Short mmCIF file of N, CA, C and O in Angstrom, two decimals:
data_model
loop_
_atom_site.label_atom_id
_atom_site.label_comp_id
_atom_site.label_asym_id
_atom_site.label_seq_id
_atom_site.Cartn_x
_atom_site.Cartn_y
_atom_site.Cartn_z
N MET A 1 46.01 7.78 -14.98
CA MET A 1 44.64 7.34 -15.07
C MET A 1 43.99 7.94 -16.31
O MET A 1 44.43 8.92 -16.85
N SER A 2 42.84 7.36 -16.68
CA SER A 2 42.18 7.79 -17.91
C SER A 2 41.20 8.92 -17.64
O SER A 2 40.90 9.26 -16.50
N ALA A 3 40.67 9.48 -18.73
CA ALA A 3 39.69 10.56 -18.63
C ALA A 3 38.39 10.06 -18.01
O ALA A 3 37.63 10.83 -17.45
N LEU A 4 38.13 8.76 -18.10
CA LEU A 4 36.92 8.19 -17.51
C LEU A 4 36.91 8.34 -16.00
O LEU A 4 35.87 8.49 -15.39
N ASP A 5 38.09 8.31 -15.39
CA ASP A 5 38.17 8.42 -13.94
C ASP A 5 37.58 9.73 -13.43
O ASP A 5 36.89 9.76 -12.43
N SER A 6 37.88 10.81 -14.11
CA SER A 6 37.41 12.11 -13.63
C SER A 6 35.97 12.40 -14.04
O SER A 6 35.29 13.17 -13.40
N ARG A 7 35.49 11.79 -15.12
CA ARG A 7 34.15 12.11 -15.62
C ARG A 7 33.05 11.25 -15.02
O ARG A 7 31.92 11.71 -14.87
N ASP A 8 33.31 10.00 -14.69
CA ASP A 8 32.23 9.10 -14.30
C ASP A 8 32.26 8.82 -12.81
O ASP A 8 32.97 7.94 -12.35
N SER A 9 31.47 9.58 -12.06
CA SER A 9 31.41 9.35 -10.62
C SER A 9 30.65 8.07 -10.30
O SER A 9 30.74 7.56 -9.19
N GLY A 10 29.88 7.54 -11.26
CA GLY A 10 29.16 6.29 -11.05
C GLY A 10 30.10 5.12 -10.81
O GLY A 10 29.76 4.18 -10.10
N LEU A 11 31.26 5.17 -11.40
CA LEU A 11 32.24 4.11 -11.20
C LEU A 11 32.76 4.11 -9.77
O LEU A 11 33.10 3.06 -9.23
N LYS A 12 32.83 5.28 -9.17
CA LYS A 12 33.31 5.37 -7.80
C LYS A 12 32.30 4.78 -6.83
O LYS A 12 32.66 4.27 -5.78
N LYS A 13 31.02 4.85 -7.18
CA LYS A 13 29.96 4.32 -6.32
C LYS A 13 29.85 2.80 -6.41
O LYS A 13 29.34 2.17 -5.50
N ASP A 14 30.29 2.23 -7.51
CA ASP A 14 30.15 0.79 -7.73
C ASP A 14 31.53 0.18 -7.92
O ASP A 14 32.08 0.16 -9.02
N PRO A 15 32.13 -0.35 -6.85
CA PRO A 15 33.50 -0.90 -6.97
C PRO A 15 33.58 -2.09 -7.93
O PRO A 15 34.60 -2.27 -8.59
N ASP A 16 32.52 -2.89 -8.03
CA ASP A 16 32.55 -4.03 -8.95
C ASP A 16 32.62 -3.55 -10.39
O ASP A 16 33.34 -4.11 -11.21
N LEU A 17 31.86 -2.51 -10.68
CA LEU A 17 31.88 -1.96 -12.03
C LEU A 17 33.25 -1.35 -12.34
O LEU A 17 33.77 -1.47 -13.45
N ARG A 18 33.84 -0.73 -11.34
CA ARG A 18 35.18 -0.17 -11.49
C ARG A 18 36.19 -1.28 -11.80
O ARG A 18 37.06 -1.12 -12.67
N LYS A 19 36.06 -2.41 -11.09
CA LYS A 19 36.97 -3.54 -11.35
C LYS A 19 36.77 -4.07 -12.77
O LYS A 19 37.74 -4.43 -13.44
N GLU A 20 35.52 -4.13 -13.23
CA GLU A 20 35.24 -4.60 -14.59
C GLU A 20 35.88 -3.68 -15.62
O GLU A 20 36.45 -4.14 -16.62
N LEU A 21 35.78 -2.35 -15.38
CA LEU A 21 36.39 -1.40 -16.31
C LEU A 21 37.90 -1.57 -16.32
O LEU A 21 38.53 -1.60 -17.39
N ASP A 22 38.48 -1.69 -15.16
CA ASP A 22 39.94 -1.89 -15.09
C ASP A 22 40.36 -3.17 -15.82
O ASP A 22 41.35 -3.18 -16.55
N ALA A 23 39.60 -4.23 -15.62
CA ALA A 23 39.91 -5.51 -16.29
C ALA A 23 39.76 -5.36 -17.80
O ALA A 23 40.58 -5.89 -18.58
N THR A 24 38.72 -4.64 -18.23
CA THR A 24 38.51 -4.43 -19.67
C THR A 24 39.66 -3.63 -20.27
O THR A 24 40.18 -3.97 -21.34
N LEU A 25 40.08 -2.58 -19.57
CA LEU A 25 41.21 -1.77 -20.07
C LEU A 25 42.51 -2.57 -20.09
O LEU A 25 43.31 -2.46 -21.03
N GLN A 26 42.73 -3.39 -19.08
CA GLN A 26 43.94 -4.21 -19.04
C GLN A 26 43.93 -5.24 -20.18
O GLN A 26 44.95 -5.44 -20.85
N THR A 27 42.76 -5.82 -20.41
CA THR A 27 42.64 -6.80 -21.51
C THR A 27 42.89 -6.12 -22.84
O THR A 27 43.54 -6.69 -23.72
N ARG A 28 42.39 -4.91 -23.01
CA ARG A 28 42.61 -4.17 -24.26
C ARG A 28 44.10 -3.91 -24.47
O ARG A 28 44.61 -4.04 -25.57
N ARG A 29 44.80 -3.57 -23.40
CA ARG A 29 46.26 -3.32 -23.51
C ARG A 29 46.98 -4.60 -23.94
O ARG A 29 47.93 -4.55 -24.71
N GLU A 30 46.53 -5.74 -23.40
CA GLU A 30 47.20 -7.01 -23.70
C GLU A 30 46.87 -7.52 -25.10
O GLU A 30 47.74 -8.04 -25.79
N LEU A 31 45.58 -7.36 -25.51
CA LEU A 31 45.16 -7.92 -26.80
C LEU A 31 45.35 -6.97 -27.96
O LEU A 31 45.39 -7.39 -29.11
N GLY A 32 45.38 -5.69 -27.68
CA GLY A 32 45.57 -4.73 -28.76
C GLY A 32 44.26 -4.10 -29.20
O GLY A 32 43.16 -4.47 -28.76
N GLU A 33 44.41 -3.15 -30.11
CA GLU A 33 43.26 -2.36 -30.55
C GLU A 33 42.25 -3.14 -31.37
O GLU A 33 41.09 -2.75 -31.47
N GLU A 34 42.65 -4.25 -31.98
CA GLU A 34 41.72 -5.00 -32.83
C GLU A 34 40.57 -5.61 -32.02
O GLU A 34 39.51 -5.90 -32.58
N TYR A 35 40.74 -5.77 -30.72
CA TYR A 35 39.67 -6.32 -29.87
C TYR A 35 38.92 -5.22 -29.10
O TYR A 35 38.05 -5.50 -28.29
N GLU A 36 39.27 -3.97 -29.36
CA GLU A 36 38.69 -2.87 -28.61
C GLU A 36 37.16 -2.83 -28.71
O GLU A 36 36.47 -2.69 -27.71
N THR A 37 36.62 -2.97 -29.91
CA THR A 37 35.17 -2.89 -30.10
C THR A 37 34.45 -3.98 -29.31
O THR A 37 33.46 -3.72 -28.62
N ALA A 38 34.98 -5.19 -29.37
CA ALA A 38 34.35 -6.30 -28.65
C ALA A 38 34.43 -6.08 -27.14
O ALA A 38 33.46 -6.34 -26.40
N LEU A 39 35.56 -5.59 -26.67
CA LEU A 39 35.71 -5.34 -25.24
C LEU A 39 34.79 -4.21 -24.76
O LEU A 39 34.15 -4.33 -23.70
N VAL A 40 34.70 -3.15 -25.53
CA VAL A 40 33.82 -2.04 -25.16
C VAL A 40 32.37 -2.50 -25.17
O VAL A 40 31.60 -2.18 -24.25
N ASP A 41 31.98 -3.27 -26.18
CA ASP A 41 30.60 -3.78 -26.24
C ASP A 41 30.29 -4.66 -25.04
O ASP A 41 29.21 -4.56 -24.44
N SER A 42 31.24 -5.50 -24.66
CA SER A 42 31.04 -6.38 -23.51
C SER A 42 30.88 -5.56 -22.22
O SER A 42 29.98 -5.83 -21.41
N PHE A 43 31.73 -4.56 -22.06
CA PHE A 43 31.64 -3.72 -20.86
C PHE A 43 30.32 -2.96 -20.85
O PHE A 43 29.65 -2.86 -19.80
N LEU A 44 29.91 -2.42 -21.99
CA LEU A 44 28.66 -1.67 -22.05
C LEU A 44 27.45 -2.57 -21.76
O LEU A 44 26.46 -2.12 -21.16
N GLU A 45 27.51 -3.82 -22.17
CA GLU A 45 26.44 -4.77 -21.84
C GLU A 45 26.34 -4.96 -20.32
O GLU A 45 25.24 -5.03 -19.76
N GLN A 46 27.49 -5.04 -19.67
CA GLN A 46 27.48 -5.18 -18.22
C GLN A 46 26.92 -3.94 -17.55
O GLN A 46 26.14 -4.03 -16.60
N VAL A 47 27.29 -2.77 -18.05
CA VAL A 47 26.75 -1.51 -17.50
C VAL A 47 25.24 -1.46 -17.72
O VAL A 47 24.47 -1.12 -16.81
N GLU A 48 24.82 -1.81 -18.92
CA GLU A 48 23.38 -1.81 -19.23
C GLU A 48 22.62 -2.77 -18.32
O GLU A 48 21.54 -2.44 -17.83
N GLN A 49 23.18 -3.93 -18.06
CA GLN A 49 22.53 -4.91 -17.18
C GLN A 49 22.40 -4.35 -15.76
O GLN A 49 21.37 -4.50 -15.11
N ARG A 50 23.43 -3.69 -15.29
CA ARG A 50 23.37 -3.09 -13.94
C ARG A 50 22.32 -1.98 -13.89
O ARG A 50 21.61 -1.84 -12.90
N ILE A 51 22.25 -1.19 -14.94
CA ILE A 51 21.24 -0.13 -14.98
C ILE A 51 19.84 -0.75 -14.98
O ILE A 51 18.96 -0.30 -14.24
N ASP A 52 19.67 -1.78 -15.82
CA ASP A 52 18.36 -2.45 -15.87
C ASP A 52 17.98 -3.02 -14.50
O ASP A 52 16.83 -2.90 -14.06
N ASP A 53 18.93 -3.64 -13.83
CA ASP A 53 18.66 -4.21 -12.50
C ASP A 53 18.26 -3.13 -11.51
O ASP A 53 17.32 -3.30 -10.73
N THR A 54 18.96 -2.01 -11.56
CA THR A 54 18.66 -0.90 -10.65
C THR A 54 17.28 -0.33 -10.93
O THR A 54 16.49 -0.10 -10.01
N VAL A 55 16.97 -0.11 -12.20
CA VAL A 55 15.65 0.42 -12.58
C VAL A 55 14.55 -0.56 -12.19
O VAL A 55 13.53 -0.15 -11.62
N ASP A 56 14.75 -1.85 -12.46
CA ASP A 56 13.76 -2.86 -12.08
C ASP A 56 13.50 -2.85 -10.58
O ASP A 56 12.36 -2.90 -10.13
N ARG A 57 14.57 -2.78 -9.81
CA ARG A 57 14.44 -2.77 -8.35
C ARG A 57 13.66 -1.53 -7.89
O ARG A 57 12.77 -1.62 -7.05
N ARG A 58 13.97 -0.39 -8.47
CA ARG A 58 13.27 0.85 -8.09
C ARG A 58 11.80 0.81 -8.50
O ARG A 58 10.93 1.26 -7.75
N VAL A 59 11.53 0.29 -9.68
CA VAL A 59 10.14 0.20 -10.14
C VAL A 59 9.35 -0.75 -9.26
O VAL A 59 8.22 -0.45 -8.86
N ARG A 60 9.92 -1.90 -8.92
CA ARG A 60 9.23 -2.85 -8.03
C ARG A 60 8.95 -2.22 -6.67
O ARG A 60 7.85 -2.37 -6.12
N ARG A 61 9.92 -1.50 -6.14
CA ARG A 61 9.73 -0.85 -4.84
C ARG A 61 8.63 0.21 -4.94
O ARG A 61 7.76 0.30 -4.07
N HIS A 62 8.65 0.99 -6.02
CA HIS A 62 7.63 2.03 -6.19
C HIS A 62 6.24 1.40 -6.34
O HIS A 62 5.27 1.90 -5.74
N LEU A 63 6.13 0.35 -7.11
CA LEU A 63 4.83 -0.32 -7.28
C LEU A 63 4.34 -0.91 -5.96
O LEU A 63 3.15 -0.83 -5.64
N ALA A 64 5.25 -1.49 -5.19
CA ALA A 64 4.86 -2.04 -3.90
C ALA A 64 4.37 -0.94 -2.97
O ALA A 64 3.37 -1.11 -2.26
N GLU A 65 5.04 0.21 -3.00
CA GLU A 65 4.61 1.34 -2.17
C GLU A 65 3.23 1.83 -2.61
O GLU A 65 2.38 2.14 -1.77
N GLN A 66 2.99 1.88 -3.91
CA GLN A 66 1.68 2.30 -4.42
C GLN A 66 0.60 1.31 -4.02
O GLN A 66 -0.50 1.71 -3.63
N GLN A 67 0.90 0.02 -4.12
CA GLN A 67 -0.08 -0.99 -3.73
C GLN A 67 -0.41 -0.90 -2.25
O GLN A 67 -1.56 -1.03 -1.86
N MET A 68 0.59 -0.66 -1.44
CA MET A 68 0.35 -0.51 0.00
C MET A 68 -0.51 0.72 0.28
O MET A 68 -1.43 0.66 1.08
N ALA A 69 -0.19 1.82 -0.39
CA ALA A 69 -0.98 3.04 -0.19
C ALA A 69 -2.41 2.85 -0.66
O ALA A 69 -3.36 3.28 0.01
N THR A 70 -2.59 2.16 -1.78
CA THR A 70 -3.93 1.89 -2.29
C THR A 70 -4.68 0.98 -1.33
O THR A 70 -5.85 1.21 -1.04
N ALA A 71 -4.01 -0.04 -0.84
CA ALA A 71 -4.67 -0.97 0.09
C ALA A 71 -5.06 -0.27 1.38
O ALA A 71 -6.15 -0.50 1.91
N ARG A 72 -4.22 0.61 1.86
CA ARG A 72 -4.56 1.35 3.09
C ARG A 72 -5.71 2.30 2.85
O ARG A 72 -6.58 2.46 3.69
N GLY A 73 -5.71 2.97 1.69
CA GLY A 73 -6.76 3.93 1.38
C GLY A 73 -8.09 3.28 1.07
O GLY A 73 -9.14 3.84 1.34
N ALA A 74 -8.07 2.09 0.48
CA ALA A 74 -9.30 1.42 0.07
C ALA A 74 -10.01 0.77 1.25
O ALA A 74 -11.22 0.60 1.24
N ARG A 75 -9.24 0.41 2.24
CA ARG A 75 -9.86 -0.21 3.41
C ARG A 75 -10.64 0.80 4.20
O ARG A 75 -10.17 1.89 4.47
N ARG A 76 -11.81 0.42 4.56
CA ARG A 76 -12.63 1.28 5.40
C ARG A 76 -12.06 1.24 6.82
O ARG A 76 -11.75 0.17 7.31
N PRO A 77 -11.96 2.39 7.47
CA PRO A 77 -11.44 2.36 8.84
C PRO A 77 -12.33 1.49 9.72
O PRO A 77 -13.54 1.50 9.59
N LYS A 78 -11.72 0.76 10.61
CA LYS A 78 -12.47 -0.13 11.48
C LYS A 78 -13.36 0.68 12.40
O LYS A 78 -12.95 1.65 13.00
N ASP A 79 -14.61 0.25 12.45
CA ASP A 79 -15.55 0.92 13.33
C ASP A 79 -15.14 0.69 14.78
O ASP A 79 -14.57 -0.33 15.13
N ALA A 80 -15.48 1.65 15.61
CA ALA A 80 -15.13 1.53 17.03
C ALA A 80 -15.91 0.38 17.66
O ALA A 80 -15.45 -0.24 18.61
N ASP A 81 -17.09 0.09 17.14
CA ASP A 81 -17.93 -0.97 17.69
C ASP A 81 -17.71 -2.26 16.94
O ASP A 81 -17.63 -2.29 15.73
N THR A 82 -17.63 -3.33 17.67
CA THR A 82 -17.53 -4.64 17.05
C THR A 82 -18.93 -5.21 16.87
O THR A 82 -19.92 -4.65 17.35
N TRP A 83 -19.02 -6.33 16.19
CA TRP A 83 -20.31 -6.97 15.99
C TRP A 83 -20.94 -7.31 17.34
O TRP A 83 -22.14 -7.15 17.54
N THR A 84 -20.15 -7.74 18.29
CA THR A 84 -20.65 -8.09 19.62
C THR A 84 -21.27 -6.88 20.31
O THR A 84 -22.34 -7.00 20.93
N GLU A 85 -20.63 -5.74 20.18
CA GLU A 85 -21.17 -4.53 20.81
C GLU A 85 -22.49 -4.11 20.16
O GLU A 85 -23.42 -3.69 20.83
N ARG A 86 -22.57 -4.22 18.82
CA ARG A 86 -23.83 -3.88 18.15
C ARG A 86 -24.93 -4.85 18.53
O ARG A 86 -26.07 -4.46 18.77
N PHE A 87 -24.60 -6.13 18.59
CA PHE A 87 -25.58 -7.15 18.99
C PHE A 87 -26.01 -6.91 20.44
O PHE A 87 -27.19 -7.03 20.78
N GLY A 88 -25.05 -6.54 21.27
CA GLY A 88 -25.36 -6.25 22.68
C GLY A 88 -26.31 -5.08 22.81
O GLY A 88 -27.24 -5.11 23.64
N LEU A 89 -26.12 -4.03 22.00
CA LEU A 89 -27.04 -2.88 22.04
C LEU A 89 -28.46 -3.31 21.65
O LEU A 89 -29.43 -2.90 22.28
N ALA A 90 -28.57 -4.16 20.65
CA ALA A 90 -29.89 -4.64 20.23
C ALA A 90 -30.54 -5.45 21.34
O ALA A 90 -31.74 -5.27 21.64
N ILE A 91 -29.80 -6.33 21.98
CA ILE A 91 -30.36 -7.16 23.07
C ILE A 91 -30.77 -6.28 24.24
O ILE A 91 -31.86 -6.42 24.80
N ILE A 92 -29.91 -5.35 24.62
CA ILE A 92 -30.23 -4.45 25.74
C ILE A 92 -31.46 -3.63 25.42
O ILE A 92 -32.33 -3.42 26.28
N SER A 93 -31.57 -3.16 24.18
CA SER A 93 -32.75 -2.38 23.79
C SER A 93 -34.02 -3.21 23.94
O SER A 93 -35.03 -2.71 24.45
N LEU A 94 -33.97 -4.44 23.52
CA LEU A 94 -35.16 -5.30 23.63
C LEU A 94 -35.48 -5.64 25.09
O LEU A 94 -36.65 -5.65 25.50
N VAL A 95 -34.44 -5.93 25.86
CA VAL A 95 -34.66 -6.27 27.27
C VAL A 95 -35.22 -5.06 28.03
O VAL A 95 -36.16 -5.18 28.83
N LEU A 96 -34.68 -3.87 27.78
CA LEU A 96 -35.17 -2.67 28.46
C LEU A 96 -36.51 -2.22 27.91
O LEU A 96 -37.24 -1.48 28.60
N ALA A 97 -36.84 -2.62 26.70
CA ALA A 97 -38.12 -2.22 26.12
C ALA A 97 -39.29 -2.76 26.92
O ALA A 97 -40.33 -2.09 27.04
N ILE A 98 -39.14 -3.94 27.49
CA ILE A 98 -40.25 -4.55 28.24
C ILE A 98 -40.61 -3.72 29.47
O ILE A 98 -41.77 -3.29 29.60
N PRO A 99 -39.68 -3.45 30.38
CA PRO A 99 -40.08 -2.64 31.53
C PRO A 99 -40.43 -1.19 31.16
O PRO A 99 -41.33 -0.59 31.76
N LEU A 100 -39.74 -0.62 30.17
CA LEU A 100 -40.06 0.74 29.75
C LEU A 100 -41.49 0.83 29.22
O LEU A 100 -42.23 1.78 29.52
N THR A 101 -41.87 -0.16 28.42
CA THR A 101 -43.23 -0.18 27.89
C THR A 101 -44.24 -0.33 29.02
O THR A 101 -45.27 0.36 29.04
N ALA A 102 -43.94 -1.19 29.97
CA ALA A 102 -44.87 -1.41 31.08
C ALA A 102 -45.02 -0.15 31.93
O ALA A 102 -46.13 0.26 32.26
N VAL A 103 -43.91 0.46 32.29
CA VAL A 103 -43.97 1.66 33.13
C VAL A 103 -44.62 2.81 32.38
O VAL A 103 -45.51 3.50 32.91
N ALA A 104 -44.17 3.04 31.12
CA ALA A 104 -44.72 4.15 30.34
C ALA A 104 -46.21 3.94 30.07
O ALA A 104 -47.00 4.88 30.15
N GLY A 105 -46.60 2.69 29.78
CA GLY A 105 -48.03 2.40 29.54
C GLY A 105 -48.85 2.55 30.81
O GLY A 105 -49.99 3.02 30.77
N GLY A 106 -48.28 2.15 31.95
CA GLY A 106 -49.01 2.26 33.22
C GLY A 106 -49.15 3.69 33.67
O GLY A 106 -50.17 4.09 34.23
N VAL A 107 -48.15 4.52 33.44
CA VAL A 107 -48.18 5.90 33.91
C VAL A 107 -48.92 6.81 32.92
O VAL A 107 -49.76 7.62 33.32
N ALA A 108 -48.61 6.70 31.61
CA ALA A 108 -49.15 7.65 30.65
C ALA A 108 -50.04 7.00 29.60
O ALA A 108 -50.45 7.66 28.66
N GLY A 109 -50.30 5.71 29.72
CA GLY A 109 -51.19 5.04 28.77
C GLY A 109 -50.53 4.85 27.42
O GLY A 109 -49.32 4.65 27.29
N THR A 110 -51.36 4.94 26.38
CA THR A 110 -50.89 4.70 25.02
C THR A 110 -49.84 5.74 24.61
O THR A 110 -48.85 5.40 23.95
N ALA A 111 -50.01 6.98 24.98
CA ALA A 111 -49.04 8.01 24.63
C ALA A 111 -47.69 7.71 25.26
O ALA A 111 -46.63 7.91 24.64
N GLY A 112 -47.64 7.21 26.47
CA GLY A 112 -46.39 6.83 27.13
C GLY A 112 -45.72 5.67 26.44
O GLY A 112 -44.48 5.65 26.29
N THR A 113 -46.52 4.69 26.03
CA THR A 113 -45.98 3.52 25.31
C THR A 113 -45.35 3.97 23.99
O THR A 113 -44.24 3.54 23.65
N VAL A 114 -46.07 4.83 23.27
CA VAL A 114 -45.54 5.33 22.00
C VAL A 114 -44.26 6.12 22.24
O VAL A 114 -43.27 5.97 21.52
N ALA A 115 -44.25 6.95 23.27
CA ALA A 115 -43.06 7.75 23.57
C ALA A 115 -41.87 6.85 23.93
O ALA A 115 -40.74 7.10 23.50
N ALA A 116 -42.10 5.79 24.70
CA ALA A 116 -41.03 4.87 25.06
C ALA A 116 -40.46 4.19 23.82
O ALA A 116 -39.23 4.09 23.67
N TRP A 117 -41.34 3.75 22.92
CA TRP A 117 -40.88 3.07 21.73
C TRP A 117 -40.20 4.03 20.74
O TRP A 117 -39.26 3.66 20.06
N VAL A 118 -40.65 5.28 20.69
CA VAL A 118 -39.95 6.26 19.86
C VAL A 118 -38.53 6.46 20.39
O VAL A 118 -37.56 6.55 19.61
N GLY A 119 -38.36 6.50 21.69
CA GLY A 119 -37.04 6.62 22.28
C GLY A 119 -36.16 5.42 21.98
O GLY A 119 -34.98 5.57 21.64
N ILE A 120 -36.73 4.22 22.10
CA ILE A 120 -35.96 2.99 21.83
C ILE A 120 -35.52 2.95 20.37
O ILE A 120 -34.34 2.69 20.05
N VAL A 121 -36.47 3.24 19.47
CA VAL A 121 -36.14 3.25 18.04
C VAL A 121 -35.13 4.35 17.74
O VAL A 121 -34.18 4.17 16.96
N GLY A 122 -35.27 5.51 18.38
CA GLY A 122 -34.35 6.63 18.16
C GLY A 122 -32.93 6.29 18.56
O GLY A 122 -31.97 6.62 17.84
N VAL A 123 -32.75 5.64 19.70
CA VAL A 123 -31.41 5.24 20.15
C VAL A 123 -30.78 4.26 19.15
O VAL A 123 -29.61 4.41 18.77
N ASN A 124 -31.53 3.28 18.71
CA ASN A 124 -31.01 2.29 17.76
C ASN A 124 -30.73 2.92 16.40
O ASN A 124 -29.75 2.59 15.73
N PHE A 125 -31.60 3.85 15.97
CA PHE A 125 -31.38 4.54 14.70
C PHE A 125 -30.13 5.41 14.77
O PHE A 125 -29.32 5.42 13.83
N ALA A 126 -29.95 6.11 15.87
CA ALA A 126 -28.75 6.95 16.02
C ALA A 126 -27.49 6.10 15.97
O ALA A 126 -26.49 6.49 15.34
N GLN A 127 -27.51 4.93 16.59
CA GLN A 127 -26.36 4.03 16.55
C GLN A 127 -26.12 3.54 15.12
O GLN A 127 -24.98 3.49 14.66
N ALA A 128 -27.18 3.19 14.42
CA ALA A 128 -27.04 2.70 13.04
C ALA A 128 -26.47 3.79 12.13
O ALA A 128 -25.60 3.52 11.29
N VAL A 129 -26.94 5.03 12.28
CA VAL A 129 -26.44 6.13 11.45
C VAL A 129 -25.00 6.45 11.80
O VAL A 129 -24.18 6.76 10.93
N ARG A 130 -24.64 6.34 13.05
CA ARG A 130 -23.26 6.59 13.45
C ARG A 130 -22.32 5.60 12.78
O ARG A 130 -21.23 5.96 12.33
N LEU A 131 -22.74 4.36 12.69
CA LEU A 131 -21.90 3.34 12.08
C LEU A 131 -21.98 3.34 10.56
O LEU A 131 -21.04 2.93 9.89
N ASN A 132 -23.11 3.78 10.00
CA ASN A 132 -23.32 3.78 8.55
C ASN A 132 -23.93 5.10 8.11
O ASN A 132 -25.14 5.18 7.88
N PRO A 133 -23.15 6.14 7.95
CA PRO A 133 -23.69 7.46 7.59
C PRO A 133 -24.44 7.47 6.26
O PRO A 133 -25.27 8.32 6.03
N GLU A 134 -24.14 6.50 5.39
CA GLU A 134 -24.81 6.46 4.10
C GLU A 134 -26.30 6.13 4.22
O GLU A 134 -27.04 6.29 3.27
N LEU A 135 -26.75 5.70 5.39
CA LEU A 135 -28.17 5.43 5.60
C LEU A 135 -29.01 6.70 5.42
O LEU A 135 -30.15 6.63 4.95
N LEU A 136 -28.46 7.84 5.77
CA LEU A 136 -29.19 9.10 5.63
C LEU A 136 -29.28 9.56 4.19
O LEU A 136 -30.24 10.22 3.81
N THR A 137 -28.29 9.22 3.36
CA THR A 137 -28.30 9.65 1.96
C THR A 137 -29.07 8.69 1.09
O THR A 137 -29.45 9.04 -0.02
N GLY A 138 -29.28 7.49 1.56
CA GLY A 138 -30.01 6.50 0.77
C GLY A 138 -29.14 5.76 -0.22
O GLY A 138 -29.60 4.90 -0.94
N ARG A 139 -27.85 6.12 -0.31
CA ARG A 139 -26.92 5.46 -1.24
C ARG A 139 -26.05 4.51 -0.47
O ARG A 139 -25.53 4.84 0.58
N ARG A 140 -25.85 3.34 -1.04
CA ARG A 140 -24.96 2.36 -0.41
C ARG A 140 -24.03 1.81 -1.46
O ARG A 140 -24.46 1.35 -2.50
N ASP A 141 -22.76 1.86 -1.18
CA ASP A 141 -21.76 1.30 -2.07
C ASP A 141 -21.37 -0.05 -1.49
O ASP A 141 -20.59 -0.14 -0.56
N ARG A 142 -21.88 -1.09 -2.07
CA ARG A 142 -21.67 -2.44 -1.53
C ARG A 142 -20.24 -2.92 -1.71
O ARG A 142 -19.81 -3.82 -1.01
N SER A 143 -19.49 -2.33 -2.62
CA SER A 143 -18.10 -2.78 -2.82
C SER A 143 -17.22 -2.41 -1.64
O SER A 143 -16.21 -3.05 -1.39
N ASP A 144 -17.55 -1.34 -0.91
CA ASP A 144 -16.74 -0.94 0.23
C ASP A 144 -17.09 -1.72 1.47
O ASP A 144 -16.34 -1.72 2.44
N ARG A 145 -18.19 -2.38 1.49
CA ARG A 145 -18.66 -3.08 2.67
C ARG A 145 -17.85 -4.35 2.87
O ARG A 145 -17.64 -5.11 1.94
N GLN A 146 -17.39 -4.57 4.08
CA GLN A 146 -16.63 -5.78 4.39
C GLN A 146 -17.16 -6.40 5.67
O GLN A 146 -16.42 -6.78 6.54
N ASP A 147 -18.45 -6.48 5.82
CA ASP A 147 -19.06 -7.04 7.02
C ASP A 147 -19.08 -8.54 6.99
O ASP A 147 -19.07 -9.19 6.04
#
């Protein structure tokens, strides 16, 4: 066997490339040394093409992994509440506001009515801040919003 056998472990990993090398060496023996340069160039082109294919495949895989990581990171985590649940809280607040206002106004007058409405607004504000913490800072990044 040749010195290439002991030095190039890459040939052992790729049986097709090993067959190409063997065929190139056999052709060189049959045709003689005058074709050696052309045969070596041809074999090296095949090796280069395999390297290019491997690098391209790895780069595509790496880019796909980066795109997936970016897409996962850019997406805002889904809120625990759906639109239906938020709408339901608003409806319940309005429906309960009527009897609360009546009872609070009847028992404590204007101060009771104000207290009832402060509670109703407080509950809705707390829910809004829980879902949108940026409401407290006054800054809103509209690009992240996907409502």
